[in-house]
Amino acid sequence: MVELELNGPPPLQPPPLTSDPRITHARAIKSPFTDISTFNNLITQYSKFNNNNLFSYALRVFNHNLFPSPNVVSYTSLVTAHSHTLHSLRYFISMLRHPLLPNHRTLSSLFATAATLSALPFALSLHSLSLKLCLSDHPFVASSLLNLYFKCCLPCHARKVFDEIWQRDSVCYSAMIVGLAQNSRSVDALLVFSDMRCHGLESTVHSVSGALRAAAELAALEQCRMIHGHAVVAGFDSNVVVGSALIDGYGKAGVVEDARQVFVENLQVMNIVGWNAMMAGYAQQGDYESTFELFDMMEGGGLVPDKYSFLAIFTALYNAGKFLQIDRWLIRMKEDYGLEPTLEHYTCLVGAMARAGELECAERIALTMPFEPDAAVWRALLSACAFHGAANKAQDMARRVLELEPHDDSAHVIVANVLSAAGRWDDVAELRKMMKDRRVKKRGGRSWIEVQGKVHIFVAGDWKHERSAEIYQKLAELMGEIEKLGYVPVWDEVLHNVGEEKRKEALWNHSEKLAVAFGVLCGSAPPGKPLRIVKNLRICKDCHEAFKYMTRVLDREIIIRDVNRYHRFQNDNCTCRDIW
């Protein structure tokens, strides 16, 4: 009994989250033996009851005169309670003035807040402090720091942080994989995922879904299948996040049948994200009927379509050449579902109207829609003007694009092609001088093909591949064969004021043709299976025409995914019906 009086009663235990923290608070005020850990726990408990208007009590507890001298845990609780707001940063500055130094939990919360607020200068100073305190390589801190740099689009900074972590755990690897995938560093993301598995670390839902996102970006079917197999073994295949990523991966690889199988297997847990991913897979193929079918099924299942559902509908109609139906769906979206179209929806409508030949109407929509037109809107109009050979209109649209993005190489190139096709060489020369004065460089086209899980990348006129001599020999054989079948080069996008040999060489050495030649040379797919190529830009008219003939020579399907859509070449035809 005497010992109990000397030492005091045991500290109050924090209540379960379902109870009211004010009960513990009242007991703490009454008790003469309440220690600092109880007050720290109260701050944390109050911060989790934001919806019950108890959030402000966290600060009251901290400022209460009964509160013993705050320690680093007290300040960390307060910083975390106000995470993702400027108050979090202010309390941290107050903490340093006491003076108290942060621990790993303080820093990880602050890096997350800096990422949300895009407070990069503050984050850089905080990173410097973490280095001085030897906390920057702590898994909690490192993961938050990786997330910060990726959100600020600084993947090189993130890579340096990652390389300096001595003991990487699954959380650090997951942050790295997801961040690289989100920053379009897909090959790097897959390499990091492979490195994680080689080190024997367990996968997480985030690392698997991040790797699948990277595989989807590359349309790397074999990678997607390998990660799918790993997800099954790890028990993640029935997780809704991984399931949605699998659907997206197979859809972007053009294998909608496999995407549909995953979708059906996970139908009971599938959310709106998975439904939209499945619709987007059909939309890329221009399969508007299947997209409509899923839309109706989704509604029948009680899910409410969102803006991405309608974007899939618009994309499907556009890729199917059903341009004028998009206007009706836009009206339905607003009137029947109460959804306000975004800039992306209007961009799709403008592009569709312009592609249908309604150039004046499309421009009128762009100027009267409830958004300020961005470069993507004018670029859609520019592409349509080029398609219809409207040189004057194309010049006007290019001017609008370049007012917003002066270094946009595609606008310069498209209008130069239109002008050269019209024989307006003085205008072409002036445009090229403008590009030179502005130091605008044409973005190189890249195409890649996956062979036995490895991605091979090609650029136009590329001789860097170890089998380049064989590739060019095979390509020459293919081009010779299709010329015998009646193939005639399409010169639209090649300068007309150079010799025919130079023009032919420029067309023959396009990156997608090199990728196809390599695929044939190395036997990338068994007989009867299609060759699958991905291109980072729009496929050119000549390659599009050449691949129609190549399917006859090779007696197999060729599938090209360009920046706009899928092209499936078979029997002298393409599924896009020459609309892309």
Coordinates of C-alpha atoms in Angstrom, one line a residue:
M1 CA 0.0 0.0 0.0
V2 CA 2.8 2.4 0.9
E3 CA 4.6 1.4 -2.3
L4 CA 1.5 2.3 -4.3
E5 CA 1.3 5.8 -2.7
L6 CA 5.0 6.4 -3.4
N7 CA 5.0 5.4 -7.0
G8 CA 1.5 6.6 -7.9
P9 CA -1.2 4.6 -9.7
P10 CA -0.4 3.0 -13.1
P11 CA -0.8 5.4 -16.0
L12 CA -4.2 5.6 -17.6
Q13 CA -4.5 3.4 -20.6
P14 CA -5.7 5.0 -23.9
P15 CA -9.3 4.1 -24.7
P16 CA -10.4 2.2 -27.7
L17 CA -11.1 4.3 -30.8
T18 CA -14.8 3.8 -30.5
S19 CA -15.0 5.4 -27.0
D20 CA -15.1 9.2 -26.3
P21 CA -11.6 10.5 -25.5
R22 CA -13.2 13.1 -23.2
I23 CA -13.8 10.4 -20.6
T24 CA -10.0 9.8 -20.4
H25 CA -9.5 13.6 -20.5
A26 CA -11.7 14.1 -17.5
R27 CA -10.0 11.4 -15.5
A28 CA -6.6 12.9 -16.4
I29 CA -7.6 16.3 -15.1
K30 CA -8.9 14.8 -11.8
S31 CA -5.9 12.5 -11.2
P32 CA -2.9 14.0 -9.5
F33 CA -0.7 11.3 -11.0
T34 CA -1.4 11.7 -14.8
D35 CA 1.9 11.4 -16.7
I36 CA 2.8 13.0 -20.0
S37 CA 2.1 9.8 -22.1
T38 CA -1.5 10.1 -21.2
F39 CA -1.7 13.6 -22.6
N40 CA 0.2 12.6 -25.7
N41 CA -2.3 9.7 -26.3
L42 CA -5.1 12.2 -25.8
I43 CA -3.8 14.5 -28.5
T44 CA -3.6 11.4 -30.9
Q45 CA -7.1 10.3 -29.9
Y46 CA -8.7 13.7 -30.4
S47 CA -7.1 14.1 -33.8
K48 CA -8.8 11.0 -35.0
F49 CA -12.3 12.3 -34.2
N50 CA -12.4 15.1 -36.7
N51 CA -15.9 14.3 -37.8
N52 CA -17.2 14.6 -34.2
N53 CA -15.9 18.2 -33.8
L54 CA -13.4 17.0 -31.3
F55 CA -10.3 17.9 -33.4
S56 CA -9.7 21.2 -31.7
Y57 CA -9.5 19.5 -28.3
A58 CA -6.0 18.1 -29.4
L59 CA -4.6 21.7 -29.3
R60 CA -6.4 22.4 -26.0
V61 CA -4.8 19.5 -24.3
F62 CA -1.4 20.6 -25.6
N63 CA -1.9 24.1 -24.3
H64 CA -3.5 23.1 -21.0
N65 CA -1.5 24.4 -18.0
L66 CA -1.7 20.9 -16.4
F67 CA 0.3 19.5 -19.3
P68 CA 3.8 18.7 -18.1
S69 CA 6.7 20.0 -20.2
P70 CA 6.0 18.8 -23.8
N71 CA 8.5 16.3 -25.2
V72 CA 9.3 15.2 -28.8
V73 CA 6.4 12.7 -28.6
S74 CA 4.0 15.5 -27.6
Y75 CA 5.1 17.7 -30.5
T76 CA 5.0 14.7 -32.9
S77 CA 1.5 14.0 -31.9
L78 CA 0.5 17.6 -32.5
V79 CA 2.3 17.7 -35.9
T80 CA 0.7 14.4 -37.0
A81 CA -2.7 15.6 -35.8
H82 CA -2.5 18.6 -38.1
S83 CA -0.8 16.7 -41.0
H84 CA -1.3 18.0 -44.5
T85 CA -1.9 21.6 -43.2
L86 CA 0.4 24.6 -42.6
H87 CA -0.3 24.2 -38.9
S88 CA 1.8 21.1 -38.9
L89 CA 4.9 23.0 -40.2
R90 CA 4.3 25.8 -37.7
Y91 CA 4.2 23.5 -34.7
F92 CA 7.4 21.9 -36.0
I93 CA 9.1 25.3 -36.0
S94 CA 7.8 25.9 -32.5
M95 CA 9.3 22.6 -31.4
L96 CA 12.7 23.5 -32.7
R97 CA 12.6 26.8 -30.7
H98 CA 12.1 24.9 -27.4
P99 CA 14.6 23.4 -28.4
L100 CA 13.6 19.8 -29.2
L101 CA 14.9 17.7 -32.1
P102 CA 12.5 15.6 -34.2
N103 CA 12.6 11.8 -34.4
H104 CA 11.8 9.6 -37.3
R105 CA 8.1 9.8 -36.9
T106 CA 8.1 13.6 -36.8
L107 CA 10.1 13.7 -40.0
S108 CA 8.0 11.2 -41.9
S109 CA 4.8 13.1 -41.0
L110 CA 6.4 16.4 -42.1
F111 CA 7.6 15.0 -45.4
A112 CA 4.1 13.7 -46.1
T113 CA 2.7 17.2 -45.3
A114 CA 5.3 18.9 -47.5
A115 CA 4.4 16.6 -50.4
T116 CA 0.7 17.4 -50.0
L117 CA 1.4 21.2 -49.8
S118 CA 4.0 21.1 -52.6
A119 CA 6.3 22.8 -50.1
L120 CA 9.6 21.8 -51.8
P121 CA 11.9 24.5 -50.3
F122 CA 10.8 23.5 -46.8
A123 CA 11.2 19.8 -47.6
L124 CA 14.8 20.4 -48.9
S125 CA 15.7 22.1 -45.6
L126 CA 14.0 19.3 -43.7
H127 CA 16.0 16.7 -45.8
S128 CA 19.2 18.5 -44.8
L129 CA 18.2 18.3 -41.1
S130 CA 17.4 14.6 -41.5
L131 CA 20.9 14.0 -42.9
K132 CA 22.5 15.9 -40.0
L133 CA 20.5 13.8 -37.5
C134 CA 21.4 10.6 -39.4
L135 CA 17.7 9.8 -39.8
S136 CA 17.4 10.1 -43.6
D137 CA 17.9 6.4 -44.2
H138 CA 15.4 5.3 -41.6
P139 CA 12.7 3.3 -43.5
F140 CA 9.8 5.6 -42.2
V141 CA 11.7 8.8 -43.2
A142 CA 13.1 7.4 -46.4
S143 CA 9.6 6.2 -47.6
S144 CA 8.1 9.6 -47.0
L145 CA 11.0 11.3 -48.6
L146 CA 10.7 9.1 -51.7
N147 CA 7.0 9.9 -51.9
L148 CA 7.7 13.6 -51.6
Y149 CA 10.3 13.7 -54.5
F150 CA 8.1 11.6 -56.7
K151 CA 5.1 13.9 -56.1
C152 CA 7.3 16.9 -57.0
C153 CA 8.3 15.1 -60.2
L154 CA 12.0 14.7 -59.1
P155 CA 12.6 11.0 -59.7
C156 CA 16.4 11.5 -59.9
H157 CA 16.4 12.9 -56.3
A158 CA 14.2 10.0 -55.2
R159 CA 16.6 7.5 -56.8
K160 CA 19.6 9.1 -54.9
V161 CA 17.7 8.8 -51.6
F162 CA 16.8 5.2 -52.4
D163 CA 20.4 4.3 -53.2
E164 CA 21.6 5.7 -49.8
I165 CA 19.2 3.5 -47.8
W166 CA 21.3 0.8 -46.1
Q167 CA 18.5 -1.5 -45.0
R168 CA 15.6 -1.3 -47.4
D169 CA 12.3 -2.8 -46.4
S170 CA 9.2 -3.6 -48.4
V171 CA 7.7 -0.2 -47.7
C172 CA 10.8 1.6 -49.2
Y173 CA 10.7 -0.7 -52.3
S174 CA 6.9 -0.1 -52.7
A175 CA 7.3 3.6 -52.5
M176 CA 10.1 3.5 -55.1
I177 CA 8.2 1.2 -57.5
V178 CA 4.9 3.2 -57.3
G179 CA 6.8 6.5 -57.7
L180 CA 8.7 5.4 -60.7
A181 CA 5.6 4.1 -62.3
Q182 CA 3.7 7.3 -61.7
N183 CA 6.6 9.3 -63.2
S184 CA 6.6 7.3 -66.4
R185 CA 9.9 5.5 -65.5
S186 CA 8.3 2.2 -66.2
V187 CA 11.4 0.2 -67.1
D188 CA 13.1 1.4 -63.9
A189 CA 10.0 0.5 -61.9
L190 CA 10.1 -3.1 -63.2
L191 CA 13.8 -3.3 -62.5
V192 CA 13.3 -2.2 -58.9
F193 CA 10.5 -4.7 -58.5
S194 CA 12.8 -7.5 -59.7
D195 CA 15.5 -6.3 -57.4
M196 CA 13.1 -6.4 -54.4
R197 CA 12.2 -10.0 -55.2
C198 CA 15.9 -10.9 -55.7
H199 CA 16.6 -9.6 -52.2
G200 CA 13.9 -12.0 -50.8
L201 CA 11.6 -9.2 -49.6
E202 CA 7.9 -9.8 -49.4
S203 CA 5.7 -8.0 -52.0
T204 CA 3.0 -5.7 -50.9
V205 CA -0.3 -4.8 -52.6
H206 CA 1.3 -1.4 -53.5
S207 CA 4.5 -2.9 -55.0
V208 CA 2.5 -5.4 -57.1
S209 CA 0.0 -2.8 -58.3
G210 CA 2.8 -0.3 -59.0
A211 CA 4.7 -3.0 -61.1
L212 CA 1.5 -3.7 -63.0
R213 CA 1.0 0.0 -63.7
A214 CA 4.6 0.1 -65.2
A215 CA 3.9 -3.0 -67.3
A216 CA 0.6 -1.5 -68.5
E217 CA 2.5 1.7 -69.5
L218 CA 4.9 -0.4 -71.6
A219 CA 2.1 -2.7 -72.8
A220 CA 4.5 -5.4 -71.7
L221 CA 2.2 -8.4 -71.9
E222 CA 4.7 -11.0 -70.6
Q223 CA 5.7 -8.8 -67.7
C224 CA 2.0 -8.4 -66.8
R225 CA 1.5 -12.2 -66.9
M226 CA 4.6 -12.9 -64.7
I227 CA 3.4 -10.3 -62.1
H228 CA -0.1 -11.8 -62.3
G229 CA 1.4 -15.2 -61.5
H230 CA 3.3 -13.7 -58.6
A231 CA 0.2 -12.0 -57.3
V232 CA -1.6 -15.3 -57.3
V233 CA 1.2 -17.0 -55.3
A234 CA 1.4 -14.1 -52.9
G235 CA -2.4 -14.1 -52.4
F236 CA -3.0 -10.6 -53.8
D237 CA -5.0 -11.6 -56.9
S238 CA -8.3 -11.2 -55.2
N239 CA -7.4 -7.7 -53.8
V240 CA -9.4 -5.0 -55.5
V241 CA -6.4 -2.7 -56.0
V242 CA -4.3 -5.5 -57.7
G243 CA -7.4 -6.7 -59.6
S244 CA -8.0 -3.3 -61.1
A245 CA -4.3 -2.9 -61.9
L246 CA -4.4 -6.3 -63.7
I247 CA -7.4 -5.3 -65.7
D248 CA -5.7 -2.1 -66.7
G249 CA -2.5 -4.0 -67.5
Y250 CA -4.1 -6.5 -69.8
G251 CA -6.4 -3.9 -71.3
K252 CA -3.4 -1.7 -72.2
A253 CA -1.6 -4.7 -73.6
G254 CA -4.5 -5.2 -75.9
V255 CA -5.5 -8.6 -74.4
V256 CA -9.1 -7.6 -73.4
E257 CA -10.1 -11.3 -73.1
D258 CA -7.6 -11.8 -70.3
A259 CA -8.7 -8.5 -68.7
R260 CA -12.3 -9.6 -68.8
Q261 CA -11.4 -12.9 -67.2
V262 CA -9.8 -11.1 -64.3
F263 CA -12.7 -8.8 -64.1
V264 CA -15.2 -11.6 -63.9
E265 CA -13.2 -13.5 -61.3
N266 CA -13.2 -10.4 -59.1
L267 CA -16.7 -9.1 -59.9
Q268 CA -17.9 -9.4 -56.3
V269 CA -15.3 -7.0 -54.9
M270 CA -14.8 -4.8 -58.0
N271 CA -15.3 -1.1 -57.5
I272 CA -15.9 1.7 -59.9
V273 CA -12.2 1.9 -60.7
G274 CA -12.1 -1.7 -61.9
W275 CA -15.3 -1.2 -64.0
N276 CA -13.8 1.9 -65.6
A277 CA -10.5 0.1 -66.3
M278 CA -12.4 -2.7 -68.1
M279 CA -14.4 -0.1 -70.1
A280 CA -11.2 1.7 -71.0
G281 CA -9.7 -1.5 -72.3
Y282 CA -12.6 -1.9 -74.7
A283 CA -12.5 1.8 -75.6
Q284 CA -8.9 1.6 -76.7
Q285 CA -9.9 -1.0 -79.2
G286 CA -12.8 1.1 -80.4
D287 CA -15.2 -1.7 -79.2
Y288 CA -18.0 0.7 -78.3
E289 CA -20.6 -2.1 -78.1
S290 CA -18.8 -3.9 -75.3
T291 CA -18.2 -0.6 -73.6
F292 CA -21.9 0.2 -73.7
E293 CA -22.7 -3.3 -72.4
L294 CA -20.4 -2.8 -69.4
F295 CA -21.9 0.6 -68.8
D296 CA -25.4 -0.9 -68.6
M297 CA -24.2 -3.8 -66.4
M298 CA -22.5 -1.3 -64.0
E299 CA -25.7 0.6 -63.6
G300 CA -27.7 -2.6 -63.1
G301 CA -25.3 -3.6 -60.3
G302 CA -26.1 -0.4 -58.4
L303 CA -22.8 1.5 -59.2
V304 CA -23.1 5.1 -60.3
P305 CA -21.1 6.1 -63.4
D306 CA -18.5 8.8 -62.8
K307 CA -16.6 11.1 -65.2
Y308 CA -14.1 8.4 -66.1
S309 CA -16.9 6.1 -67.1
F310 CA -18.1 8.7 -69.6
L311 CA -14.6 9.3 -70.7
A312 CA -14.3 5.6 -71.6
I313 CA -17.6 5.9 -73.6
F314 CA -16.3 9.0 -75.5
T315 CA -13.0 7.3 -76.3
A316 CA -14.7 4.2 -77.5
L317 CA -16.9 6.2 -79.9
Y318 CA -14.0 8.3 -81.1
N319 CA -11.9 5.3 -81.8
A320 CA -14.8 3.6 -83.6
G321 CA -15.3 6.7 -85.8
K322 CA -18.8 7.4 -84.3
F323 CA -17.9 11.0 -83.9
L324 CA -21.3 12.6 -83.8
Q325 CA -22.7 10.3 -81.1
I326 CA -20.3 11.9 -78.5
D327 CA -22.4 15.1 -78.5
R328 CA -25.5 13.1 -77.5
W329 CA -23.6 11.3 -74.7
L330 CA -22.3 14.7 -73.4
I331 CA -25.9 15.9 -73.1
R332 CA -26.9 12.7 -71.4
M333 CA -24.0 13.0 -69.0
K334 CA -25.2 16.4 -67.8
E335 CA -29.0 15.9 -67.9
D336 CA -29.4 12.3 -66.8
Y337 CA -26.6 11.9 -64.4
G338 CA -25.9 15.5 -63.2
L339 CA -22.2 15.2 -64.0
E340 CA -20.4 18.3 -65.2
P341 CA -18.1 17.5 -68.1
T342 CA -14.4 18.2 -67.5
L343 CA -11.9 19.7 -69.9
E344 CA -10.9 16.1 -71.0
H345 CA -14.5 15.4 -72.1
Y346 CA -14.7 18.6 -74.1
T347 CA -11.3 17.9 -75.6
C348 CA -12.7 14.5 -76.8
L349 CA -15.8 16.2 -78.2
V350 CA -13.8 18.9 -80.0
G351 CA -11.4 16.3 -81.5
A352 CA -14.4 14.2 -82.6
M353 CA -16.2 17.0 -84.3
A354 CA -13.0 18.2 -86.1
R355 CA -12.2 14.7 -87.2
A356 CA -15.7 14.4 -88.7
G357 CA -14.8 17.4 -90.9
E358 CA -16.8 19.9 -88.8
L359 CA -13.7 22.2 -88.3
E360 CA -15.6 25.4 -87.8
C361 CA -18.1 23.8 -85.3
A362 CA -15.2 22.2 -83.4
E363 CA -13.5 25.5 -83.1
R364 CA -16.7 27.2 -81.9
I365 CA -17.1 24.5 -79.2
A366 CA -13.5 25.1 -78.1
L367 CA -14.1 28.9 -77.7
T368 CA -17.5 28.6 -76.0
M369 CA -17.0 25.7 -73.6
P370 CA -16.9 26.5 -69.8
F371 CA -13.1 26.0 -69.7
E372 CA -10.2 28.0 -71.1
P373 CA -8.9 25.8 -74.0
D374 CA -5.5 24.3 -73.2
A375 CA -2.8 23.1 -75.6
A376 CA -4.4 19.6 -75.8
V377 CA -7.7 21.1 -77.2
W378 CA -5.9 23.1 -79.9
R379 CA -3.6 20.1 -80.6
A380 CA -6.6 17.9 -81.3
L381 CA -7.9 20.6 -83.7
L382 CA -4.5 20.8 -85.3
S383 CA -4.3 17.1 -85.9
A384 CA -7.8 17.1 -87.5
C385 CA -6.8 20.0 -89.8
A386 CA -3.8 18.1 -90.9
F387 CA -5.9 15.0 -91.5
H388 CA -8.2 17.0 -93.8
G389 CA -5.3 18.9 -95.5
A390 CA -6.6 22.3 -94.2
A391 CA -3.2 24.1 -94.3
N392 CA -4.4 27.6 -93.4
K393 CA -6.5 26.3 -90.5
A394 CA -3.6 24.1 -89.4
Q395 CA -1.3 27.1 -89.2
D396 CA -3.9 29.0 -87.1
M397 CA -4.3 26.0 -84.7
A398 CA -0.5 25.6 -84.5
R399 CA -0.2 29.2 -83.5
R400 CA -2.6 28.7 -80.7
V401 CA -0.8 25.6 -79.4
L402 CA 2.6 27.5 -79.5
E403 CA 1.2 30.4 -77.6
L404 CA 0.6 28.1 -74.7
E405 CA 3.5 25.8 -75.2
P406 CA 6.2 27.5 -77.3
H407 CA 8.5 24.5 -77.3
D408 CA 5.9 21.9 -78.4
D409 CA 7.7 20.0 -81.1
S410 CA 4.6 18.1 -82.3
A411 CA 2.8 21.3 -83.3
H412 CA 5.8 22.4 -85.4
V413 CA 6.2 19.0 -87.0
I414 CA 2.5 18.6 -87.9
V415 CA 2.1 21.9 -89.5
A416 CA 5.4 21.6 -91.3
N417 CA 4.1 18.3 -92.8
V418 CA 0.9 19.9 -93.9
L419 CA 2.6 22.8 -95.5
S420 CA 5.2 20.6 -97.3
A421 CA 2.4 18.4 -98.6
A422 CA 0.8 21.6 -100.0
G423 CA 4.1 22.6 -101.6
R424 CA 4.4 25.7 -99.5
W425 CA 8.2 25.6 -99.1
D426 CA 8.7 29.2 -98.1
D427 CA 6.4 28.7 -95.1
V428 CA 8.2 25.4 -94.3
A429 CA 11.5 27.2 -94.3
E430 CA 10.2 30.0 -92.1
L431 CA 8.8 27.4 -89.6
R432 CA 12.0 25.5 -89.4
K433 CA 13.9 28.8 -88.8
M434 CA 11.4 29.5 -85.9
M435 CA 12.2 26.1 -84.5
K436 CA 15.9 26.7 -84.7
D437 CA 15.6 30.2 -83.1
R438 CA 13.5 28.7 -80.2
R439 CA 15.8 25.7 -79.9
V440 CA 12.9 23.4 -80.4
K441 CA 14.0 19.8 -81.1
K442 CA 11.8 17.2 -82.6
R443 CA 11.0 14.5 -80.1
G444 CA 12.4 11.2 -81.2
G445 CA 9.9 8.4 -82.0
R446 CA 10.6 5.3 -79.9
S447 CA 9.1 1.8 -80.4
W448 CA 9.6 -1.2 -78.2
I449 CA 9.0 -4.9 -78.3
E450 CA 9.0 -7.4 -75.5
V451 CA 11.0 -10.7 -76.0
Q452 CA 11.1 -13.3 -73.2
G453 CA 10.4 -10.6 -70.6
K454 CA 13.0 -8.2 -71.9
V455 CA 12.0 -4.9 -73.5
H456 CA 14.0 -3.9 -76.6
I457 CA 13.7 -0.2 -77.6
F458 CA 14.3 1.3 -81.1
V459 CA 14.5 4.8 -82.5
A460 CA 14.4 5.8 -86.1
G461 CA 17.7 4.9 -87.9
D462 CA 18.9 3.2 -84.8
W463 CA 22.2 1.2 -85.0
K464 CA 22.7 0.7 -81.2
H465 CA 21.1 -2.7 -81.0
E466 CA 23.7 -5.6 -80.9
R467 CA 21.8 -7.2 -83.9
S468 CA 21.4 -4.1 -85.9
A469 CA 23.0 -5.5 -89.1
E470 CA 20.6 -8.5 -89.1
I471 CA 17.6 -6.3 -88.3
Y472 CA 18.2 -3.9 -91.3
Q473 CA 18.8 -6.9 -93.5
K474 CA 15.5 -8.5 -92.4
L475 CA 13.7 -5.1 -92.8
A476 CA 15.0 -4.8 -96.4
E477 CA 13.7 -8.3 -97.2
L478 CA 10.2 -7.4 -95.8
M479 CA 10.0 -4.1 -97.6
G480 CA 11.1 -5.8 -100.9
E481 CA 8.4 -8.4 -100.4
I482 CA 5.6 -5.9 -99.7
E483 CA 6.6 -3.8 -102.7
K484 CA 5.9 -6.9 -104.9
L485 CA 2.4 -7.1 -103.4
G486 CA 1.6 -3.5 -104.4
Y487 CA 2.8 -1.4 -101.5
V488 CA 3.5 2.2 -102.5
P489 CA 5.2 4.6 -100.0
V490 CA 3.1 7.3 -98.4
W491 CA 5.2 10.5 -98.6
D492 CA 2.8 12.8 -96.7
E493 CA 5.1 13.1 -93.7
V494 CA 8.4 13.2 -95.4
L495 CA 10.0 16.4 -96.9
H496 CA 9.3 16.5 -100.7
N497 CA 12.3 18.6 -101.6
V498 CA 14.9 15.8 -101.0
G499 CA 15.8 13.0 -103.3
E500 CA 13.7 9.9 -103.5
E501 CA 16.4 7.6 -102.1
K502 CA 16.7 9.8 -99.0
R503 CA 12.9 9.9 -98.6
K504 CA 12.6 6.2 -98.9
E505 CA 15.4 5.6 -96.4
A506 CA 13.7 7.9 -93.9
L507 CA 10.5 6.0 -94.2
W508 CA 12.0 2.5 -94.1
N509 CA 14.0 3.2 -90.9
H510 CA 11.1 4.2 -88.7
S511 CA 11.3 2.8 -85.2
E512 CA 8.1 0.6 -85.5
K513 CA 9.4 -1.0 -88.7
L514 CA 12.7 -1.8 -86.9
A515 CA 10.8 -3.3 -84.0
V516 CA 8.7 -5.5 -86.3
A517 CA 11.8 -6.7 -88.2
F518 CA 13.5 -7.6 -84.9
G519 CA 10.4 -9.4 -83.7
V520 CA 10.4 -11.5 -86.9
L521 CA 14.2 -12.1 -86.7
C522 CA 14.2 -13.3 -83.1
G523 CA 11.0 -15.2 -83.2
S524 CA 9.4 -13.1 -80.4
A525 CA 6.1 -14.9 -80.8
P526 CA 5.2 -18.5 -81.8
P527 CA 3.8 -19.2 -85.2
G528 CA 0.2 -18.0 -85.4
K529 CA 0.6 -15.5 -82.5
P530 CA 0.6 -11.8 -83.2
L531 CA 3.7 -9.5 -83.1
R532 CA 3.1 -6.8 -80.4
I533 CA 4.8 -3.4 -80.8
V534 CA 4.4 -0.2 -78.7
K535 CA 5.2 3.3 -79.9
N536 CA 5.4 6.5 -77.9
L537 CA 4.0 8.7 -80.7
R538 CA 1.3 8.4 -83.3
I539 CA 2.0 5.7 -86.0
C540 CA 2.8 7.4 -89.3
K541 CA 0.7 6.8 -92.4
D542 CA 3.4 4.9 -94.3
C543 CA 4.0 2.4 -91.4
H544 CA 0.3 2.0 -91.2
E545 CA 0.1 1.1 -94.8
A546 CA 3.2 -1.1 -94.8
F547 CA 2.0 -3.2 -91.9
K548 CA -1.2 -4.1 -93.8
Y549 CA 1.0 -5.7 -96.5
M550 CA 3.4 -7.3 -93.9
T551 CA 0.5 -9.3 -92.4
R552 CA 0.2 -11.1 -95.7
V553 CA 4.0 -11.7 -96.1
L554 CA 4.3 -12.9 -92.5
D555 CA 0.9 -14.6 -92.3
R556 CA 0.4 -13.3 -88.8
E557 CA -1.4 -10.4 -87.0
I558 CA 0.6 -7.3 -86.1
I559 CA -0.6 -5.3 -83.2
I560 CA 0.7 -1.7 -82.7
R561 CA -0.2 0.4 -79.7
D562 CA 0.6 4.0 -80.4
V563 CA 0.0 7.1 -78.2
N564 CA -3.7 7.3 -79.3
R565 CA -5.0 3.8 -79.7
Y566 CA -4.5 0.1 -80.7
H567 CA -4.1 -0.9 -84.3
R568 CA -4.6 -4.6 -85.2
F569 CA -3.4 -5.4 -88.7
Q570 CA -4.7 -8.5 -90.3
N571 CA -5.7 -9.5 -93.9
D572 CA -4.7 -6.2 -95.4
N573 CA -6.9 -4.2 -92.9
C574 CA -6.6 -2.4 -89.6
T575 CA -9.2 -2.4 -86.9
C576 CA -9.0 1.4 -86.7
R577 CA -10.4 1.7 -90.3
D578 CA -7.7 4.3 -91.0
I579 CA -9.0 6.6 -88.2
W580 CA -6.4 7.5 -85.7

